[in-house]
């Protein structure tokens, strides 16, 4: 239930947003770990990280000026893969920040890095691979970049993303029916 409350708060924040950032900038959003975010071990439960990442990517989409364009076109984001490494737990009532940035793209997917951090240091780092879709299918990278008004250099994907991408391809190949 508190995720609906947080989503509602995010929509109010979006409505009041008048500051925009460049497509490749890091976008920060602050949260507090509520008791309902935590498990029996008294730290934020693993599944809550992924839910908070969804909210953070929505905020990033707004801050880079894409949310209205995406909604107008009735596009919707689809996460294809996620890899997360947990480093340090987040305690109940602890404030933390999620930093989200688009690190690059290939012929089909966007790659996003998300870091959870606080005064205690880095808590988790995740990579997300995804696309935008419409009723007609997957939106091309070129169309998405055009809507974003991006005409800069294509960033080189970080080596850890390249390794992850290769691992995802190997998983797909090794699990094809024979």
PDB file of C-alpha atoms in Angstrom:
ATOM      1  CA  UNK A   1       0.000   0.000   0.000  1.00  0.00           C
ATOM      2  CA  UNK A   2       2.814   2.449   0.793  1.00  0.00           C
ATOM      3  CA  UNK A   3       4.048   2.116  -2.806  1.00  0.00           C
ATOM      4  CA  UNK A   4       0.763   3.590  -4.026  1.00  0.00           C
ATOM      5  CA  UNK A   5       1.241   6.422  -1.545  1.00  0.00           C
ATOM      6  CA  UNK A   6       4.790   6.959  -2.795  1.00  0.00           C
ATOM      7  CA  UNK A   7       3.599   6.866  -6.409  1.00  0.00           C
ATOM      8  CA  UNK A   8       0.987   9.493  -5.589  1.00  0.00           C
ATOM      9  CA  UNK A   9       3.654  11.649  -3.934  1.00  0.00           C
ATOM     10  CA  UNK A  10       5.860  11.195  -6.991  1.00  0.00           C
ATOM     11  CA  UNK A  11       3.054  12.405  -9.264  1.00  0.00           C
ATOM     12  CA  UNK A  12       2.703  15.540  -7.092  1.00  0.00           C
ATOM     13  CA  UNK A  13       6.470  16.037  -7.337  1.00  0.00           C
ATOM     14  CA  UNK A  14       6.299  15.608 -11.121  1.00  0.00           C
ATOM     15  CA  UNK A  15       3.437  18.129 -11.360  1.00  0.00           C
ATOM     16  CA  UNK A  16       5.601  20.729  -9.570  1.00  0.00           C
ATOM     17  CA  UNK A  17       8.805  19.968 -11.505  1.00  0.00           C
ATOM     18  CA  UNK A  18      10.170  22.883 -13.528  1.00  0.00           C
ATOM     19  CA  UNK A  19      13.823  21.829 -13.612  1.00  0.00           C
ATOM     20  CA  UNK A  20      15.091  19.566 -16.338  1.00  0.00           C
ATOM     21  CA  UNK A  21      18.397  17.850 -16.921  1.00  0.00           C
ATOM     22  CA  UNK A  22      20.254  16.483 -19.915  1.00  0.00           C
ATOM     23  CA  UNK A  23      19.496  12.954 -21.079  1.00  0.00           C
ATOM     24  CA  UNK A  24      22.826  11.578 -19.827  1.00  0.00           C
ATOM     25  CA  UNK A  25      22.861  13.418 -16.473  1.00  0.00           C
ATOM     26  CA  UNK A  26      22.572  11.596 -13.159  1.00  0.00           C
ATOM     27  CA  UNK A  27      19.148  12.170 -11.592  1.00  0.00           C
ATOM     28  CA  UNK A  28      18.803  11.859  -7.798  1.00  0.00           C
ATOM     29  CA  UNK A  29      15.733  11.227  -5.685  1.00  0.00           C
ATOM     30  CA  UNK A  30      15.592  10.866  -1.896  1.00  0.00           C
ATOM     31  CA  UNK A  31      13.626   8.292   0.084  1.00  0.00           C
ATOM     32  CA  UNK A  32      13.313   6.995   3.627  1.00  0.00           C
ATOM     33  CA  UNK A  33      13.089   3.282   4.408  1.00  0.00           C
ATOM     34  CA  UNK A  34       9.735   2.875   6.109  1.00  0.00           C
ATOM     35  CA  UNK A  35       9.116  -0.035   8.484  1.00  0.00           C
ATOM     36  CA  UNK A  36       6.827  -1.567   5.844  1.00  0.00           C
ATOM     37  CA  UNK A  37       9.819  -1.617   3.440  1.00  0.00           C
ATOM     38  CA  UNK A  38      11.757  -3.832   5.820  1.00  0.00           C
ATOM     39  CA  UNK A  39      11.788  -7.557   6.476  1.00  0.00           C
ATOM     40  CA  UNK A  40      12.241  -9.689   9.573  1.00  0.00           C
ATOM     41  CA  UNK A  41      16.000  -8.995   9.468  1.00  0.00           C
ATOM     42  CA  UNK A  42      15.285  -5.294  10.062  1.00  0.00           C
ATOM     43  CA  UNK A  43      16.619  -4.033   6.778  1.00  0.00           C
ATOM     44  CA  UNK A  44      15.022  -3.084   3.485  1.00  0.00           C
ATOM     45  CA  UNK A  45      13.789  -6.211   1.758  1.00  0.00           C
ATOM     46  CA  UNK A  46      15.312  -7.151  -1.603  1.00  0.00           C
ATOM     47  CA  UNK A  47      12.082  -6.739  -3.552  1.00  0.00           C
ATOM     48  CA  UNK A  48      11.637  -3.177  -2.303  1.00  0.00           C
ATOM     49  CA  UNK A  49      14.889  -2.142  -3.997  1.00  0.00           C
ATOM     50  CA  UNK A  50      13.388  -3.059  -7.372  1.00  0.00           C
ATOM     51  CA  UNK A  51      10.145  -1.209  -6.627  1.00  0.00           C
ATOM     52  CA  UNK A  52      12.041   1.912  -5.575  1.00  0.00           C
ATOM     53  CA  UNK A  53      14.124   1.649  -8.736  1.00  0.00           C
ATOM     54  CA  UNK A  54      10.874   1.786 -10.770  1.00  0.00           C
ATOM     55  CA  UNK A  55       9.874   5.022  -9.038  1.00  0.00           C
ATOM     56  CA  UNK A  56      13.357   6.458  -9.550  1.00  0.00           C
ATOM     57  CA  UNK A  57      13.317   5.681 -13.275  1.00  0.00           C
ATOM     58  CA  UNK A  58       9.939   7.406 -13.538  1.00  0.00           C
ATOM     59  CA  UNK A  59      11.456  10.474 -11.856  1.00  0.00           C
ATOM     60  CA  UNK A  60      14.468  10.318 -14.198  1.00  0.00           C
ATOM     61  CA  UNK A  61      12.127  10.186 -17.200  1.00  0.00           C
ATOM     62  CA  UNK A  62      10.421  13.349 -15.927  1.00  0.00           C
ATOM     63  CA  UNK A  63      13.657  15.185 -15.127  1.00  0.00           C
ATOM     64  CA  UNK A  64      15.114  14.591 -18.594  1.00  0.00           C
ATOM     65  CA  UNK A  65      11.901  15.950 -20.119  1.00  0.00           C
ATOM     66  CA  UNK A  66      10.550  12.719 -21.578  1.00  0.00           C
ATOM     67  CA  UNK A  67       7.592  11.810 -19.371  1.00  0.00           C
ATOM     68  CA  UNK A  68       5.016  14.044 -21.085  1.00  0.00           C
ATOM     69  CA  UNK A  69       6.241  12.961 -24.529  1.00  0.00           C
ATOM     70  CA  UNK A  70       6.043   9.285 -23.602  1.00  0.00           C
ATOM     71  CA  UNK A  71       2.582   9.620 -22.092  1.00  0.00           C
ATOM     72  CA  UNK A  72       1.312  11.649 -25.049  1.00  0.00           C
ATOM     73  CA  UNK A  73       2.434   8.874 -27.391  1.00  0.00           C
ATOM     74  CA  UNK A  74       1.094   6.150 -25.067  1.00  0.00           C
ATOM     75  CA  UNK A  75       4.459   4.479 -24.855  1.00  0.00           C
ATOM     76  CA  UNK A  76       5.264   2.342 -21.840  1.00  0.00           C
ATOM     77  CA  UNK A  77       8.568   1.123 -20.425  1.00  0.00           C
ATOM     78  CA  UNK A  78       9.431  -2.570 -20.332  1.00  0.00           C
ATOM     79  CA  UNK A  79      12.317  -3.878 -18.236  1.00  0.00           C
ATOM     80  CA  UNK A  80      14.049  -6.719 -20.040  1.00  0.00           C
ATOM     81  CA  UNK A  81      16.729  -7.516 -17.450  1.00  0.00           C
ATOM     82  CA  UNK A  82      18.024  -6.313 -14.099  1.00  0.00           C
ATOM     83  CA  UNK A  83      21.240  -7.079 -12.243  1.00  0.00           C
ATOM     84  CA  UNK A  84      21.666  -5.797  -8.708  1.00  0.00           C
ATOM     85  CA  UNK A  85      24.489  -6.120  -6.217  1.00  0.00           C
ATOM     86  CA  UNK A  86      23.677  -5.508  -2.553  1.00  0.00           C
ATOM     87  CA  UNK A  87      26.610  -4.017  -0.671  1.00  0.00           C
ATOM     88  CA  UNK A  88      25.327  -2.579   2.611  1.00  0.00           C
ATOM     89  CA  UNK A  89      21.867  -2.895   4.129  1.00  0.00           C
ATOM     90  CA  UNK A  90      19.419  -0.020   4.492  1.00  0.00           C
ATOM     91  CA  UNK A  91      17.971   0.163   8.001  1.00  0.00           C
ATOM     92  CA  UNK A  92      14.401   1.138   8.980  1.00  0.00           C
ATOM     93  CA  UNK A  93      13.829   4.918   8.888  1.00  0.00           C
ATOM     94  CA  UNK A  94      17.176   5.477   7.177  1.00  0.00           C
ATOM     95  CA  UNK A  95      17.269   8.168   4.527  1.00  0.00           C
ATOM     96  CA  UNK A  96      18.888   7.217   1.235  1.00  0.00           C
ATOM     97  CA  UNK A  97      19.252   8.518  -2.293  1.00  0.00           C
ATOM     98  CA  UNK A  98      18.852   6.669  -5.560  1.00  0.00           C
ATOM     99  CA  UNK A  99      21.014   8.059  -8.358  1.00  0.00           C
ATOM    100  CA  UNK A 100      19.794   7.037 -11.801  1.00  0.00           C
ATOM    101  CA  UNK A 101      21.513   7.608 -15.106  1.00  0.00           C
ATOM    102  CA  UNK A 102      21.280   6.412 -18.647  1.00  0.00           C
ATOM    103  CA  UNK A 103      24.701   4.915 -19.384  1.00  0.00           C
ATOM    104  CA  UNK A 104      24.037   4.083 -23.023  1.00  0.00           C
ATOM    105  CA  UNK A 105      22.207   2.013 -25.585  1.00  0.00           C
ATOM    106  CA  UNK A 106      22.686  -0.503 -28.338  1.00  0.00           C
ATOM    107  CA  UNK A 107      20.586  -1.319 -31.425  1.00  0.00           C
ATOM    108  CA  UNK A 108      17.571  -2.300 -29.280  1.00  0.00           C
ATOM    109  CA  UNK A 109      17.968  -1.573 -25.554  1.00  0.00           C
ATOM    110  CA  UNK A 110      18.657   1.276 -23.178  1.00  0.00           C
ATOM    111  CA  UNK A 111      21.001   0.598 -20.238  1.00  0.00           C
ATOM    112  CA  UNK A 112      20.455   2.406 -16.949  1.00  0.00           C
ATOM    113  CA  UNK A 113      22.618   2.448 -13.825  1.00  0.00           C
ATOM    114  CA  UNK A 114      20.993   2.949 -10.426  1.00  0.00           C
ATOM    115  CA  UNK A 115      22.906   3.423  -7.166  1.00  0.00           C
ATOM    116  CA  UNK A 116      21.486   3.431  -3.637  1.00  0.00           C
ATOM    117  CA  UNK A 117      23.607   5.510  -1.296  1.00  0.00           C
ATOM    118  CA  UNK A 118      23.432   7.400   1.988  1.00  0.00           C
ATOM    119  CA  UNK A 119      25.731   8.938   4.566  1.00  0.00           C
ATOM    120  CA  UNK A 120      26.730   5.342   5.396  1.00  0.00           C
ATOM    121  CA  UNK A 121      28.059   4.845   1.849  1.00  0.00           C
ATOM    122  CA  UNK A 122      27.015   2.784  -1.160  1.00  0.00           C
ATOM    123  CA  UNK A 123      24.208   0.295  -0.436  1.00  0.00           C
ATOM    124  CA  UNK A 124      23.505  -1.254  -3.827  1.00  0.00           C
ATOM    125  CA  UNK A 125      24.227  -0.808  -7.501  1.00  0.00           C
ATOM    126  CA  UNK A 126      21.994  -2.077 -10.277  1.00  0.00           C
ATOM    127  CA  UNK A 127      21.860  -2.136 -14.042  1.00  0.00           C
ATOM    128  CA  UNK A 128      18.582  -2.212 -15.914  1.00  0.00           C
ATOM    129  CA  UNK A 129      18.081  -3.032 -19.578  1.00  0.00           C
ATOM    130  CA  UNK A 130      14.830  -1.976 -21.190  1.00  0.00           C
ATOM    131  CA  UNK A 131      12.822  -0.629 -24.074  1.00  0.00           C
ATOM    132  CA  UNK A 132       9.761   1.475 -24.662  1.00  0.00           C
ATOM    133  CA  UNK A 133       6.798  -0.087 -26.403  1.00  0.00           C
ATOM    134  CA  UNK A 134       3.571   1.045 -27.975  1.00  0.00           C
ATOM    135  CA  UNK A 135       0.620  -0.951 -29.273  1.00  0.00           C
ATOM    136  CA  UNK A 136       2.556  -1.242 -32.547  1.00  0.00           C
ATOM    137  CA  UNK A 137       5.652  -2.756 -30.928  1.00  0.00           C
ATOM    138  CA  UNK A 138       9.066  -1.740 -29.654  1.00  0.00           C
ATOM    139  CA  UNK A 139      10.018   1.911 -30.135  1.00  0.00           C
ATOM    140  CA  UNK A 140      13.319   2.222 -31.982  1.00  0.00           C
ATOM    141  CA  UNK A 141      16.295   3.745 -30.234  1.00  0.00           C
ATOM    142  CA  UNK A 142      16.519   6.381 -32.975  1.00  0.00           C
ATOM    143  CA  UNK A 143      12.889   7.442 -32.486  1.00  0.00           C
ATOM    144  CA  UNK A 144      13.320   7.598 -28.728  1.00  0.00           C
ATOM    145  CA  UNK A 145      16.465   9.719 -29.043  1.00  0.00           C
ATOM    146  CA  UNK A 146      14.706  12.020 -31.505  1.00  0.00           C
ATOM    147  CA  UNK A 147      11.825  12.562 -29.063  1.00  0.00           C
ATOM    148  CA  UNK A 148      14.404  13.230 -26.335  1.00  0.00           C
ATOM    149  CA  UNK A 149      16.064  15.845 -28.543  1.00  0.00           C
ATOM    150  CA  UNK A 150      19.408  14.087 -28.151  1.00  0.00           C
ATOM    151  CA  UNK A 151      21.950  14.747 -30.874  1.00  0.00           C
ATOM    152  CA  UNK A 152      25.175  14.093 -29.001  1.00  0.00           C
ATOM    153  CA  UNK A 153      27.712  11.320 -29.174  1.00  0.00           C
ATOM    154  CA  UNK A 154      26.531   7.807 -28.365  1.00  0.00           C
ATOM    155  CA  UNK A 155      28.186   6.928 -25.052  1.00  0.00           C
ATOM    156  CA  UNK A 156      30.402   3.868 -24.845  1.00  0.00           C
ATOM    157  CA  UNK A 157      28.804   1.288 -22.562  1.00  0.00           C
ATOM    158  CA  UNK A 158      30.799   0.637 -19.368  1.00  0.00           C
ATOM    159  CA  UNK A 159      32.770  -2.613 -19.379  1.00  0.00           C
ATOM    160  CA  UNK A 160      30.596  -4.127 -16.626  1.00  0.00           C
ATOM    161  CA  UNK A 161      27.504  -3.508 -18.763  1.00  0.00           C
ATOM    162  CA  UNK A 162      29.210  -5.090 -21.777  1.00  0.00           C
ATOM    163  CA  UNK A 163      30.053  -8.188 -19.700  1.00  0.00           C
ATOM    164  CA  UNK A 164      26.495  -8.329 -18.352  1.00  0.00           C
ATOM    165  CA  UNK A 165      25.098  -7.971 -21.862  1.00  0.00           C
ATOM    166  CA  UNK A 166      27.273 -10.869 -23.051  1.00  0.00           C
ATOM    167  CA  UNK A 167      26.136 -12.995 -20.111  1.00  0.00           C
ATOM    168  CA  UNK A 168      22.489 -12.296 -20.983  1.00  0.00           C
ATOM    169  CA  UNK A 169      23.100 -13.391 -24.581  1.00  0.00           C
ATOM    170  CA  UNK A 170      24.841 -16.568 -23.408  1.00  0.00           C
ATOM    171  CA  UNK A 171      21.902 -17.373 -21.103  1.00  0.00           C
ATOM    172  CA  UNK A 172      19.525 -16.965 -24.018  1.00  0.00           C
ATOM    173  CA  UNK A 173      21.635 -19.120 -26.375  1.00  0.00           C
ATOM    174  CA  UNK A 174      22.267 -21.891 -23.855  1.00  0.00           C
ATOM    175  CA  UNK A 175      18.568 -22.163 -22.974  1.00  0.00           C
ATOM    176  CA  UNK A 176      17.152 -22.354 -26.499  1.00  0.00           C
ATOM    177  CA  UNK A 177      15.236 -25.561 -27.217  1.00  0.00           C
ATOM    178  CA  UNK A 178      17.359 -28.139 -29.028  1.00  0.00           C
TER     179      UNK A 178
END
